[in-house]
PDB file of C-alpha atoms in Angstrom:
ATOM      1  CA  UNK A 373     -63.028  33.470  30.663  1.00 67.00           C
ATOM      2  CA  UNK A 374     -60.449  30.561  31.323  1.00 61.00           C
ATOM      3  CA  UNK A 375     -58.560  29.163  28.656  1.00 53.00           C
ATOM      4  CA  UNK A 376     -56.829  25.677  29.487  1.00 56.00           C
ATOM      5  CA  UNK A 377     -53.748  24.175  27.347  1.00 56.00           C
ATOM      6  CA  UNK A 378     -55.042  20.956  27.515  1.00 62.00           C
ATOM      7  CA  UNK A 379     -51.794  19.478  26.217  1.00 77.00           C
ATOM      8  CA  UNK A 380     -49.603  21.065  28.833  1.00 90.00           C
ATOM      9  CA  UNK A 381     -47.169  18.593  30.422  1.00 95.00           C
ATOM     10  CA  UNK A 382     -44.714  18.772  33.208  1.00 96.00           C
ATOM     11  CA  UNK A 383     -41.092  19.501  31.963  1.00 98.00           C
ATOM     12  CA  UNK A 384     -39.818  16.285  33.292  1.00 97.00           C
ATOM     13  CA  UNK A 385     -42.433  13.990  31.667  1.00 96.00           C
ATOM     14  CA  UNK A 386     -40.338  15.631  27.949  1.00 96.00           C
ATOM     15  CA  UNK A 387     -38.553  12.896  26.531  1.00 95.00           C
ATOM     16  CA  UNK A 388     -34.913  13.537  25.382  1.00 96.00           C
ATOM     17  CA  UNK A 389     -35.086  14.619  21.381  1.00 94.00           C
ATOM     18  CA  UNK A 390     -38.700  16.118  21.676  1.00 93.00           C
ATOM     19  CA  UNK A 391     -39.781  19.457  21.014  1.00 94.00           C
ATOM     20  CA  UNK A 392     -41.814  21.729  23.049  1.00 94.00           C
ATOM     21  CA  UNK A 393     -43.209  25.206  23.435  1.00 95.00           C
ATOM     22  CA  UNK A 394     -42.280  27.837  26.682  1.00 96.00           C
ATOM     23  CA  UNK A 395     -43.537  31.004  26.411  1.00 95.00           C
ATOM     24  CA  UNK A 396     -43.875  31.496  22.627  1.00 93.00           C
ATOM     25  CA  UNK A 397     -40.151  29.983  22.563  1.00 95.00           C
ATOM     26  CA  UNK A 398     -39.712  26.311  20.785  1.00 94.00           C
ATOM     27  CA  UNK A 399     -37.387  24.484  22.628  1.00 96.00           C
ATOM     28  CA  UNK A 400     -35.769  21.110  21.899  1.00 96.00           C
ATOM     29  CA  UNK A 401     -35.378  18.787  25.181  1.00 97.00           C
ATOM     30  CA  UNK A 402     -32.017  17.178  25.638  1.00 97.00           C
ATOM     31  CA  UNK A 403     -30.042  14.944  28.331  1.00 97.00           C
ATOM     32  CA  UNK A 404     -28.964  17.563  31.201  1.00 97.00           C
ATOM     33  CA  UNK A 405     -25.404  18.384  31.623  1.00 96.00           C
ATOM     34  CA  UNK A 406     -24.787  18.421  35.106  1.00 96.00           C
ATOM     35  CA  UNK A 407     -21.633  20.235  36.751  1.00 96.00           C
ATOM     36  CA  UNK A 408     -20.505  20.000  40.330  1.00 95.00           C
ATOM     37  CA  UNK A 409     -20.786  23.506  42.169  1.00 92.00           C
ATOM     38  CA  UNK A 410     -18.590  25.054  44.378  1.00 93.00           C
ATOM     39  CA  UNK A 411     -19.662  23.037  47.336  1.00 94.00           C
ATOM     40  CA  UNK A 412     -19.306  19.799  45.110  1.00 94.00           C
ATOM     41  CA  UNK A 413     -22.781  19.365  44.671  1.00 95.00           C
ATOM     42  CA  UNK A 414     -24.651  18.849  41.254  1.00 95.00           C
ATOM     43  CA  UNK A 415     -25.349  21.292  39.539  1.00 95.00           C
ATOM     44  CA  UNK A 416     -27.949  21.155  35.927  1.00 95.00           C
ATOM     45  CA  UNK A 417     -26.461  23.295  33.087  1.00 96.00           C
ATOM     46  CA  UNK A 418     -28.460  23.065  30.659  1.00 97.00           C
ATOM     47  CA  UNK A 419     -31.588  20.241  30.112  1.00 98.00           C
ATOM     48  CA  UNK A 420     -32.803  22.379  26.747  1.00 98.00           C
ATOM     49  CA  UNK A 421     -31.901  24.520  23.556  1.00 97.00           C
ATOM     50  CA  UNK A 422     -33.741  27.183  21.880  1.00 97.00           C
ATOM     51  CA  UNK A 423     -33.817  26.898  18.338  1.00 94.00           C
ATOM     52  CA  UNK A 424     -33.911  30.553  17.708  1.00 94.00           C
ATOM     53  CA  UNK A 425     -30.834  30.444  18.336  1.00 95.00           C
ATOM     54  CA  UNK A 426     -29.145  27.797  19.966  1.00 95.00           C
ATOM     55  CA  UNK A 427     -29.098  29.075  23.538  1.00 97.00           C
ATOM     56  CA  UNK A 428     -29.173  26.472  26.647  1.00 97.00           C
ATOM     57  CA  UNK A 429     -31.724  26.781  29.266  1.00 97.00           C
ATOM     58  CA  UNK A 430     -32.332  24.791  32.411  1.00 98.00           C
ATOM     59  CA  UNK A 431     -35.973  23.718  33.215  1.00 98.00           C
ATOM     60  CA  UNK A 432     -37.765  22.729  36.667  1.00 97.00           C
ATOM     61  CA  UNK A 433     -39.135  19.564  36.189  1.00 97.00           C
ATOM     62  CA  UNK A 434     -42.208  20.915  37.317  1.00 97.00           C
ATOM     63  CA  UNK A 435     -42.725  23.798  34.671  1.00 97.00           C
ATOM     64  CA  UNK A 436     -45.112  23.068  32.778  1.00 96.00           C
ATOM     65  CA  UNK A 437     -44.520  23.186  28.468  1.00 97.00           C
ATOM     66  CA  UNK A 438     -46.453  22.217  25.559  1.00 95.00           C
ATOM     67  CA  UNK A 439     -45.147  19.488  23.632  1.00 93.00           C
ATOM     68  CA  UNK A 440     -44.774  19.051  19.301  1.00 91.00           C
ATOM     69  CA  UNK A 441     -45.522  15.258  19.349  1.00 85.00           C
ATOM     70  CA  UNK A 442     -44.839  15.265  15.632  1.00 84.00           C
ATOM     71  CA  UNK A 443     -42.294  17.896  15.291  1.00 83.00           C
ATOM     72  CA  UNK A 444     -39.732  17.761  12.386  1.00 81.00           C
ATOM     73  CA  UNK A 445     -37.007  19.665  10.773  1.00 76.00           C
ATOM     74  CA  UNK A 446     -37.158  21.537   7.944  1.00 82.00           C
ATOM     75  CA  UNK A 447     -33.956  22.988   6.744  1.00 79.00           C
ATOM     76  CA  UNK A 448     -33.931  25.771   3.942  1.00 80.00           C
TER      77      UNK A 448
END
């Protein structure tokens, strides 16, 4: 048996402020902050935060997520 996410996208079709799944982790997307590394070339910090707990993560733009089109927060 095959089972298909049908509503998987690519990482960099995310827009900035939406919410998606990586596995079993919700993630919100956000602008990337890019560094320069030692050789002086860019480098991506972060392009996402868990909201577990607020760590940063750096996605490929070809990973592929599920997106929350209608996502909202509910604080408690």
């Amino acid at each position: 048996m095959i089972i298909e996410k049908r509503w998987t996208v690519k990482f960099k079709d995310v827009n900035h402020g939406k919410v998606f799944e990586y596995n079993g982790i919700i993630y919100i997307r956000i602008f990337a902050i890019i560094t320069l590394d030692t050789d002086g070339k860019p480098e991506t910090l972060c392009n996402a935060i868990d909201l577990r707990n607020g760590e940063i993560n750096v996605f490929d733009d070809d990973e592929e997520v599920t997106v929350y089109e209608n996502a909202k927060v509910v604080l408690i």
